Coordinates of C-alpha atoms and ligand atoms in Angstrom, one line a residue:
Chain A
M1 CA 0.0 0.0 0.0
T2 CA 1.4 3.4 -0.8
Q3 CA 1.5 6.0 1.9
S4 CA 0.0 9.4 1.4
L5 CA 2.4 12.4 1.1
Y6 CA 1.3 13.5 4.6
E7 CA 2.3 10.1 6.0
Q8 CA 5.6 10.0 4.1
L9 CA 6.5 13.4 5.6
G10 CA 5.8 12.1 9.1
G11 CA 2.3 13.5 9.8
E12 CA 1.5 15.9 12.6
P13 CA 4.8 15.6 14.5
A14 CA 6.5 16.6 11.2
V15 CA 4.2 19.6 10.9
N16 CA 5.0 20.7 14.4
A17 CA 8.7 20.4 13.8
A18 CA 8.3 22.5 10.6
V19 CA 6.2 25.3 12.1
D20 CA 8.9 26.7 14.3
I21 CA 11.5 26.8 11.5
F22 CA 9.1 28.0 8.8
Y23 CA 7.5 30.8 10.8
R24 CA 11.0 32.0 11.9
K25 CA 12.1 32.2 8.3
M26 CA 8.9 34.1 7.3
L27 CA 9.4 36.7 10.1
A28 CA 13.0 37.1 9.2
D29 CA 12.3 37.5 5.4
N30 CA 11.9 41.2 4.5
R31 CA 10.0 40.3 1.4
V32 CA 7.0 38.9 3.3
N33 CA 7.3 39.8 7.0
R34 CA 5.1 42.9 6.8
F35 CA 2.1 40.6 6.2
F36 CA 2.6 39.0 9.5
E37 CA 3.0 42.1 11.7
G38 CA 0.8 42.9 14.6
V39 CA -0.8 39.5 15.1
D40 CA -0.5 37.5 18.3
M41 CA 2.5 35.1 17.7
D42 CA 0.8 32.0 19.1
R43 CA -2.3 32.5 17.1
Q44 CA -0.2 33.2 14.0
A45 CA 1.9 30.0 14.6
G46 CA -1.5 28.2 14.7
K47 CA -2.3 29.5 11.2
Q48 CA 1.2 28.4 10.0
K49 CA 0.3 25.0 11.2
A50 CA -2.9 25.1 9.2
F51 CA -0.9 26.2 6.2
L52 CA 1.7 23.4 6.6
T53 CA -0.9 20.7 7.2
M54 CA -2.6 21.7 4.0
V55 CA 0.5 21.8 1.8
F56 CA 1.7 18.5 3.4
G57 CA -1.5 17.0 2.0
G58 CA -2.8 16.5 5.5
P59 CA -6.3 16.7 7.0
A60 CA -7.3 20.3 6.2
N61 CA -10.7 21.2 4.8
Y62 CA -10.1 24.5 3.1
T63 CA -11.9 25.3 -0.1
G64 CA -10.5 27.6 -2.8
K65 CA -13.1 30.2 -1.6
D66 CA -11.7 29.9 2.0
M67 CA -8.2 30.6 0.7
Y68 CA -9.5 33.6 -1.2
E69 CA -11.4 35.0 1.8
G70 CA -8.5 34.3 4.1
H71 CA -6.0 36.3 2.0
K72 CA -8.3 39.0 0.6
H73 CA -7.1 41.6 3.1
L74 CA -3.5 40.9 2.1
I75 CA -4.2 41.5 -1.6
K76 CA -5.2 45.0 -0.5
M77 CA -1.8 45.3 1.0
G78 CA -0.2 44.3 -2.3
L79 CA 0.1 40.5 -2.1
N80 CA 1.3 39.2 -5.5
D81 CA 3.1 36.3 -7.2
S82 CA 6.5 37.3 -5.8
H83 CA 5.2 36.7 -2.3
V84 CA 3.8 33.3 -3.1
D85 CA 7.2 32.5 -4.6
A86 CA 8.9 33.6 -1.4
V87 CA 6.6 31.5 0.7
I88 CA 7.3 28.4 -1.4
E89 CA 11.1 29.1 -1.2
N90 CA 11.0 29.3 2.6
L91 CA 8.9 26.2 2.7
G92 CA 11.5 24.3 0.6
N93 CA 14.4 25.5 2.7
T94 CA 12.5 24.5 5.9
L95 CA 12.0 21.0 4.6
K96 CA 15.6 20.8 3.4
E97 CA 16.8 21.7 6.9
L98 CA 14.6 18.9 8.3
G99 CA 16.3 16.4 5.9
V100 CA 13.3 15.8 3.6
K101 CA 14.1 14.3 0.2
D102 CA 14.0 16.6 -2.8
E103 CA 11.3 14.5 -4.5
L104 CA 8.9 15.1 -1.6
I105 CA 9.8 18.8 -1.4
A106 CA 8.8 19.1 -5.0
Q107 CA 5.4 17.5 -4.3
V108 CA 4.8 19.9 -1.4
A109 CA 5.8 22.9 -3.5
A110 CA 3.4 21.7 -6.2
L111 CA 0.6 21.5 -3.7
A112 CA 1.3 25.0 -2.5
N113 CA 1.5 26.3 -6.0
S114 CA -1.9 24.7 -6.9
V115 CA -3.7 27.3 -4.6
R116 CA -1.7 30.3 -6.0
D117 CA -4.7 31.6 -8.0
D118 CA -7.1 31.3 -5.1
V119 CA -4.7 33.0 -2.7
L120 CA -4.2 35.8 -5.1
G121 CA -7.9 36.1 -5.8
R122 CA -7.7 35.3 -9.5
G123 CA -11.0 33.9 -10.8
H124 CA -13.0 35.0 -7.7
Chain B
M1 CA -27.2 44.0 14.6
P2 CA -26.5 40.7 16.5
T3 CA -28.2 40.2 19.9
L4 CA -26.3 39.3 23.0
I5 CA -28.3 37.5 25.7
F6 CA -26.6 37.8 29.1
E7 CA -28.2 36.4 32.2
K8 CA -31.5 36.3 30.2
Q9 CA -31.4 40.0 29.3
S10 CA -31.0 41.1 25.6
Y11 CA -28.4 43.6 24.4
Q12 CA -27.7 44.9 20.9
R13 CA -24.1 44.1 20.0
N14 CA -22.2 45.9 17.3
P15 CA -20.7 43.6 14.7
D16 CA -17.1 42.8 15.7
E17 CA -17.7 44.0 19.2
T18 CA -16.6 41.7 22.0
V19 CA -19.0 40.4 24.6
L20 CA -17.1 42.3 27.3
D21 CA -17.1 45.6 25.4
C22 CA -20.8 45.2 24.6
L23 CA -21.8 44.6 28.2
L24 CA -19.6 47.5 29.5
R25 CA -21.1 49.8 26.9
H26 CA -24.5 49.0 28.1
G27 CA -23.4 49.7 31.7
V28 CA -23.5 46.1 32.9
S29 CA -20.8 45.6 35.4
V30 CA -18.9 42.3 34.9
P31 CA -15.5 41.2 36.2
H32 CA -12.5 42.0 33.9
A33 CA -9.0 43.3 34.1
C34 CA -6.4 42.8 31.3
R35 CA -8.9 42.9 28.3
N36 CA -6.3 40.9 26.4
G37 CA -7.2 37.3 27.0
V38 CA -4.5 36.8 29.6
C39 CA -5.9 37.1 33.1
Q40 CA -9.1 35.0 32.7
S41 CA -11.0 37.3 35.1
C42 CA -13.7 37.8 32.4
L43 CA -14.5 34.0 32.2
M44 CA -18.1 33.3 31.2
R45 CA -20.0 30.3 29.9
S46 CA -22.0 30.1 26.7
T47 CA -25.5 28.7 27.2
D48 CA -26.4 27.6 23.7
S49 CA -23.5 27.3 21.2
D50 CA -19.8 26.7 21.1
P51 CA -17.8 29.9 21.6
P52 CA -15.4 31.0 18.8
A53 CA -12.1 29.2 19.1
P54 CA -9.9 32.4 19.8
A55 CA -12.1 33.1 22.8
Q56 CA -11.1 29.8 24.4
H57 CA -7.3 30.3 23.8
G58 CA -5.4 29.4 27.0
L59 CA -8.3 27.7 28.8
K60 CA -8.0 24.2 30.2
D61 CA -9.7 21.5 28.1
S62 CA -12.3 20.8 30.8
L63 CA -13.4 24.4 30.7
R64 CA -13.4 24.5 26.9
Q65 CA -15.7 21.4 26.8
Q66 CA -18.1 23.1 29.1
R67 CA -18.2 26.1 26.7
Y68 CA -16.4 28.5 28.9
F69 CA -14.8 31.5 27.1
L70 CA -13.1 34.8 27.7
A71 CA -15.5 37.7 27.2
C72 CA -12.8 40.1 26.2
T73 CA -11.7 38.1 23.2
C74 CA -15.1 36.8 22.2
A75 CA -16.7 38.4 19.1
P76 CA -19.1 35.8 17.7
E77 CA -20.5 36.0 14.2
G78 CA -24.2 36.2 15.1
D79 CA -26.5 36.0 18.1
F80 CA -24.9 34.7 21.3
A81 CA -26.0 33.8 24.8
A82 CA -23.8 33.9 27.9
T83 CA -23.9 33.5 31.7
L84 CA -21.7 34.1 34.6
S85 CA -23.4 31.4 36.7
G86 CA -21.9 28.0 37.3
P87 CA -18.8 27.1 39.2
V88 CA -16.6 29.7 37.4
L89 CA -13.2 30.1 39.1
I90 CA -13.1 29.2 42.7
Q91 CA -12.5 32.1 45.0
L92 CA -10.8 31.4 48.3
P93 CA -10.8 33.9 51.2
A94 CA -7.2 34.9 52.1
R95 CA -6.1 36.9 55.1
V96 CA -3.4 39.5 54.9
I97 CA -0.3 38.6 57.0
S98 CA 1.8 41.6 56.1
V99 CA 2.2 44.6 53.8
E100 CA 5.8 45.8 53.6
K101 CA 7.3 48.5 51.4
L102 CA 10.4 47.2 49.6
T103 CA 10.9 50.5 47.9
R104 CA 8.7 53.6 47.7
R105 CA 7.0 52.0 44.6
I106 CA 7.0 48.3 45.5
A107 CA 5.1 46.6 48.3
R108 CA 5.4 43.0 49.3
V109 CA 2.1 41.5 50.4
R110 CA 1.9 38.2 52.2
L111 CA -1.4 36.3 52.3
N112 CA -2.7 33.3 54.1
P113 CA -5.3 31.6 51.9
E114 CA -7.9 29.5 53.8
G115 CA -7.6 25.8 53.3
A116 CA -5.3 24.0 50.8
F117 CA -4.0 26.2 48.1
D118 CA -2.0 24.3 45.4
Y119 CA 0.0 26.4 42.9
R120 CA 3.2 26.3 41.0
A121 CA 5.9 29.0 41.4
G122 CA 5.4 31.6 38.7
Q123 CA 1.7 31.4 38.3
F124 CA -0.7 34.3 39.0
I125 CA -4.0 34.7 40.9
N126 CA -6.8 37.1 40.5
L127 CA -7.0 39.1 43.7
A128 CA -10.5 40.4 44.6
R129 CA -11.4 43.1 47.1
G130 CA -14.6 43.1 49.1
D131 CA -16.4 45.3 46.4
C132 CA -15.3 42.8 43.7
L133 CA -12.6 45.0 42.2
T134 CA -10.3 42.3 40.7
R135 CA -6.8 42.4 39.4
P136 CA -4.3 39.7 38.4
Y137 CA -1.0 39.5 40.5
S138 CA 1.8 37.1 40.1
I139 CA 3.0 34.8 42.8
A140 CA 6.6 35.2 44.1
S141 CA 6.6 32.6 46.8
L142 CA 7.4 28.9 46.6
P143 CA 4.6 26.4 47.4
Y144 CA 6.8 23.9 49.3
T145 CA 9.1 26.0 51.5
E146 CA 6.9 29.0 52.2
D147 CA 3.5 28.8 54.0
F148 CA 2.3 32.1 52.7
L149 CA 1.4 33.5 49.3
E150 CA 3.7 36.4 48.4
L151 CA 2.8 39.1 45.8
H152 CA 4.8 42.2 44.7
V153 CA 2.6 45.2 43.9
A154 CA 3.8 48.3 42.1
R155 CA 2.0 51.4 43.1
H156 CA 0.3 53.3 40.2
E157 CA -0.4 56.9 41.2
Q158 CA -4.0 56.7 40.0
G159 CA -4.4 52.9 40.3
R160 CA -7.6 51.8 42.0
M161 CA -6.3 48.5 43.4
S162 CA -2.5 49.1 43.7
R163 CA -2.9 52.5 45.5
W164 CA -5.4 50.9 47.9
I165 CA -3.0 48.0 48.6
H166 CA -0.1 50.4 49.2
D167 CA -2.0 53.0 51.3
E168 CA -4.8 51.1 53.1
L169 CA -4.4 47.4 53.2
Q170 CA -3.7 46.2 56.7
P171 CA -2.6 42.8 58.3
G172 CA -5.8 40.9 59.2
N173 CA -7.8 42.3 56.3
E174 CA -9.6 39.7 54.2
L175 CA -9.3 39.4 50.4
A176 CA -10.3 36.7 47.9
V177 CA -7.9 34.8 45.6
S178 CA -8.8 32.8 42.5
T179 CA -7.5 29.5 41.4
P180 CA -3.9 29.9 40.3
L181 CA -3.5 30.5 36.5
G182 CA -0.8 30.7 33.9
E183 CA 2.1 28.7 32.6
C184 CA 5.1 30.8 33.5
C185 CA 6.6 27.9 35.4
Y186 CA 9.9 26.0 35.7
R187 CA 9.8 22.4 34.3
P188 CA 12.4 20.1 35.8
E189 CA 12.6 17.7 32.8
H190 CA 15.6 19.5 31.3
P191 CA 18.0 20.4 34.1
E192 CA 20.8 21.3 31.7
Q193 CA 18.8 23.7 29.6
P194 CA 20.0 27.4 29.8
L195 CA 17.4 29.7 31.2
L196 CA 16.9 33.4 30.3
L197 CA 14.6 35.4 32.5
V198 CA 13.8 39.1 31.8
G199 CA 11.5 41.2 34.0
T200 CA 10.6 44.8 34.4
G201 CA 9.4 46.2 37.7
C202 CA 7.1 43.7 39.4
G203 CA 7.7 41.3 36.5
L204 CA 10.4 40.1 38.9
A205 CA 7.7 38.5 41.1
P206 CA 7.0 35.3 39.1
L207 CA 10.7 35.1 38.0
Y208 CA 11.8 35.2 41.7
G209 CA 9.6 32.1 42.2
V210 CA 10.8 30.4 39.0
I211 CA 14.5 30.9 39.8
R212 CA 14.3 29.6 43.3
D213 CA 12.2 26.6 42.0
A214 CA 14.9 25.9 39.4
L215 CA 17.7 26.1 42.0
H216 CA 15.7 24.0 44.4
H217 CA 15.4 21.3 41.7
G218 CA 19.2 21.3 41.2
H219 CA 19.1 22.9 37.8
T220 CA 22.5 22.5 36.3
G221 CA 22.3 24.8 33.2
P222 CA 23.2 28.5 33.4
I223 CA 20.4 30.8 34.6
W224 CA 20.5 34.5 33.6
L225 CA 18.2 37.0 35.2
Y226 CA 17.9 40.5 33.8
H227 CA 15.8 42.8 36.0
G228 CA 15.2 46.3 34.8
S229 CA 13.5 49.5 35.8
R230 CA 13.6 53.2 34.8
D231 CA 14.9 54.1 38.3
R232 CA 16.0 52.6 41.6
E233 CA 12.5 52.5 43.1
G234 CA 11.5 49.7 40.6
L235 CA 14.5 47.5 41.4
Y236 CA 14.0 45.5 44.6
L237 CA 15.3 42.3 46.3
V238 CA 18.7 43.4 45.0
E239 CA 20.7 42.2 48.0
E240 CA 18.8 38.9 48.1
L241 CA 19.4 38.2 44.4
R242 CA 23.1 39.2 44.7
G243 CA 23.4 36.8 47.6
L244 CA 21.7 34.0 45.6
A245 CA 24.2 34.7 42.8
R246 CA 27.1 34.3 45.2
E247 CA 25.7 31.0 46.5
H248 CA 25.1 29.5 43.1
D249 CA 27.7 29.6 40.3
T250 CA 25.1 28.9 37.7
F251 CA 22.9 31.9 38.6
N252 CA 23.8 35.2 37.0
Y253 CA 22.0 38.4 38.1
V254 CA 22.1 41.5 36.0
P255 CA 20.1 44.5 37.5
C256 CA 19.6 47.2 34.9
L257 CA 18.7 50.8 35.1
D258 CA 17.6 53.0 32.1
S259 CA 19.9 55.8 33.3
P260 CA 21.8 55.1 36.5
A261 CA 22.7 58.1 38.7
A262 CA 26.0 58.8 40.2
G263 CA 26.7 56.1 42.8
E264 CA 24.7 53.5 40.9
A265 CA 27.7 52.1 39.0
D266 CA 27.0 48.5 39.9
F267 CA 23.9 48.5 37.7
T268 CA 24.0 47.9 34.0
A269 CA 23.1 51.1 32.1
R270 CA 20.8 49.6 29.6
R271 CA 17.2 48.3 29.3
A272 CA 17.0 44.8 30.6
H273 CA 15.8 43.1 27.4
E274 CA 18.4 45.0 25.3
A275 CA 21.2 43.9 27.6
A276 CA 20.0 40.3 27.4
L277 CA 19.6 40.2 23.7
A278 CA 23.0 41.8 23.2
R279 CA 24.8 39.2 25.3
H280 CA 22.8 36.1 24.2
T281 CA 22.7 36.1 20.4
D282 CA 22.1 32.4 19.9
M283 CA 19.0 31.3 21.9
K284 CA 18.7 27.8 20.3
G285 CA 17.8 25.4 23.0
W286 CA 17.1 28.0 25.7
R287 CA 14.0 28.4 27.8
V288 CA 12.9 32.0 28.1
F289 CA 10.6 33.7 30.7
L290 CA 9.4 37.2 30.0
C291 CA 7.3 39.2 32.5
G292 CA 6.2 42.8 33.0
H293 CA 5.8 45.6 30.6
P294 CA 3.6 44.3 27.7
E295 CA 5.6 46.0 25.0
M296 CA 8.9 44.7 26.3
V297 CA 7.4 41.2 26.7
N298 CA 5.9 41.0 23.2
Q299 CA 9.0 42.5 21.5
T300 CA 11.4 40.2 23.4
K301 CA 9.2 37.2 22.6
M302 CA 9.6 37.9 18.9
K303 CA 13.4 38.6 19.2
T304 CA 14.3 35.6 21.3
Y305 CA 12.2 33.4 18.9
L306 CA 14.1 34.9 15.9
A307 CA 17.3 34.3 17.8
G308 CA 16.5 30.6 17.8
A309 CA 14.4 29.8 20.9
A310 CA 11.4 27.5 20.1
L311 CA 8.0 29.1 20.6
A312 CA 7.0 26.3 23.0
D313 CA 10.0 27.3 25.2
I314 CA 9.1 30.9 25.6
H315 CA 6.8 31.8 28.5
A316 CA 5.5 35.3 28.3
D317 CA 3.4 37.1 31.0
P318 CA 2.6 40.6 29.7
F319 CA 1.2 42.6 32.7
Y320 CA -1.6 44.3 30.8
L321 CA -3.2 47.1 32.8
T322 CA -7.0 47.5 32.8
A323 CA -8.0 50.0 30.1
L324 CA -9.8 53.0 31.4
Ligands
FAD401 C1 -1.1 38.2 34.1 C2 -0.8 39.5 34.9 C3 0.0 39.5 36.0 C4 0.2 40.7 36.7 N1 1.1 40.6 37.8 C5 1.4 41.8 38.5 C6 2.3 41.8 39.6 O1 2.8 40.7 40.0 N2 2.5 42.9 40.3 C7 1.9 44.1 39.9 O2 2.2 45.1 40.5 N3 1.1 44.1 38.8 C8 0.8 43.0 38.1 N4 -0.1 43.0 37.1 C9 -0.8 44.3 36.8 C10 -2.0 44.4 37.8 O3 -3.0 43.4 37.5 C11 -2.8 45.8 37.7 O4 -3.1 46.0 36.4 C12 -2.0 46.9 38.3 O5 -1.7 46.7 39.7 C13 -2.8 48.2 38.2 O6 -4.1 48.1 38.7 P1 -4.8 49.3 39.4 O7 -6.2 48.9 39.8 O8 -3.9 49.9 40.5 O9 -4.8 50.4 38.3 P2 -6.1 50.8 37.4 O10 -7.1 51.5 38.3 O11 -6.6 49.6 36.7 O12 -5.5 51.8 36.4 C14 -4.7 51.3 35.3 C15 -3.7 52.5 34.9 O13 -4.4 53.6 34.6 C16 -4.0 54.7 35.4 N5 -5.2 55.5 35.8 C17 -6.3 55.1 36.5 N6 -7.2 56.1 36.7 C18 -6.7 57.1 36.1 C19 -7.1 58.5 35.9 N7 -8.3 58.9 36.4 N8 -6.3 59.3 35.3 C20 -5.1 59.0 34.8 N9 -4.6 57.7 34.9 C21 -5.4 56.8 35.5 C22 -3.4 54.1 36.6 O14 -2.4 54.9 37.2 C23 -2.8 52.8 36.1 O15 -1.5 53.1 35.5 C24 -0.4 41.9 36.3 C25 -1.2 41.9 35.2 C26 -1.4 40.7 34.5 C27 -2.3 40.8 33.3
HEM402 C1 1.1 29.4 -1.2 C2 -0.1 29.2 -1.0 C3 -0.7 29.6 0.4 C4 -1.5 28.7 1.1 C5 -1.9 27.2 0.7 C6 -1.9 29.4 2.3 C7 -2.7 28.8 3.3 C8 -3.1 29.5 4.4 C9 -3.9 28.9 5.4 C10 -4.5 27.5 5.5 C11 -4.1 29.9 6.4 C12 -4.9 29.8 7.7 C13 -6.3 30.2 7.4 C14 -7.1 30.2 8.8 O1 -7.3 29.2 9.3 O2 -7.5 31.3 9.2 C15 -3.4 31.1 5.9 C16 -3.4 32.3 6.6 C17 -2.5 33.3 6.3 N1 -1.7 33.4 5.2 FE1 -1.5 32.1 3.7 N2 -1.3 30.7 2.3 C18 -0.6 30.8 1.1 C19 0.1 31.9 0.7 C20 0.3 33.0 1.5 C21 1.2 34.2 1.2 C22 2.0 34.3 -0.1 C23 1.1 35.0 2.2 C24 1.9 36.3 2.4 C25 3.1 36.5 2.2 C26 0.2 34.5 3.2 C27 -0.1 35.1 4.4 C28 -1.0 34.6 5.3 C29 -1.4 35.3 6.5 C30 -0.8 36.6 7.0 C31 -2.4 34.5 7.1 C32 -3.1 34.8 8.5 C33 -4.2 35.7 8.2 C34 -4.9 36.0 9.5 O3 -4.3 36.5 10.4 O4 -6.1 35.8 9.6 N3 -0.2 33.3 2.8 N4 -2.8 30.8 4.8
FES403 S1 -8.8 37.7 30.1 FE1 -10.5 38.9 29.6 S2 -10.1 40.6 30.9 FE2 -8.3 39.4 31.2

């Protein structure tokens, strides 16, 4: 039986390990950190966990519309393709640091990329 | 406009308005203090639906399941019904043993709660006066070596509770204390882990408990305490802490003053959190405790995290004041 991507990555413990590293990279990245200002850190880390669970192919029930609604206020702040690229780059580097194989990293990046249009509000 | 039903009375609630703000706007008096989801003094129970998740942040599982929530962070989407009734937080009577000025601005209050009172060093309680005025104060004592509950209270010139404590509270008076709350506590599982503690003013109170708890448990890793204040009146227990540092090689005490006067050369001339962050640049693997001024706490939480400390290893107690 083949394991799901989420299982191959290590499930929830893997998500938890990634949150700390990924969120730190996002806050330290001047291309995107302004989108994360002024929000309670613990709550924000919870949202990062939702993000990672989703792109790890885990149990998350967001629709394209949810993704649009969730980032609408950021589009007003200038969210565009370059920011999605930065997020996917930080995601890749996080997984590399955790020793994840390139082939799995590519699958995660593809999953993240698949919601690009929803996040940026194209087609809504 | 959504309707809020509170104790069977209806109130019109503005969209996005919290349950607490709505009740206060209508002149309903309900317990509250920090208004930031920290102190839990505004705890209520929903009578018909599950409260929004952010309003249950920090509550124990058992309380969540019974639909308890914090009124100050609860802005539900539509109509909502809430009550104060039910066994909310247990209040225990506590008799004042002593009120002692440590400096002109800081008072040490010792209390004797009635009956068994279990707590961990570093937690806080909500202290209530006879007229129900309630404020959170951190615990500075140790549960197993001290048979009193010790609080450190900074006097605010116009403060309703703190000025009363400084000027009027007498030994023998009776107050009420809530169940102890908060997670700003030492955990003995990793005795080798380096500890950083930063406090401003009475932010020392929980840290004083945590440090002595760590030393009592034989903590072997380095312990760094940075205690800061704008002037000498906000630094207290200086001799006790210097003594503790002489007794324990692992414990380092750095008292800081924003601008030391002549004759205060043995204090670091820098804000406590800045001095700490300048010395400890790699915080990977550290456990961090931050207490006191909310801006200092929140900033330093971010900075120690960026310097490598794991979020789960950072304990932050911002001392939010009650908004006027
Ligand atoms: C988790 C937590 C732990 C805490 N632990 C401690 C602790 O260990 N020690 C400690 O000392 N504090 C602690 N605090 C803060 C404490 O709870 C109180 O907020 C503090 O003592 C002030 O309360 P108060 O009733 O004296 O002031 P309030 O009456 O609530 O007033 C708040 C502020 O407004 C000012 N003010 C009030 N009325 C006026 C007016 N008419 N004009 C101008 N200014 C005015 C006051 O001077 C004060 O600075 C903690 C807070 C939290 C959230
Ligand atoms: C690459 C595709 C992306 C996916 C799959 C994604 C997914 C998510 C998810 C699941 C949440 C949590 C929603 C919730 O539960 O409230 C979220 C929130 C958030 N995302 Fe994204 N996201 C993406 C891209 C981005 C980008 C590019 C940015 C900005 C640089 C961004 C910034 C945010 C912020 C700031 C929040 C929190 C919003 C709030 O505070 O409510 N996201 N995202
Ligand atoms: S938690 Fe609501 S007032 Fe403090």
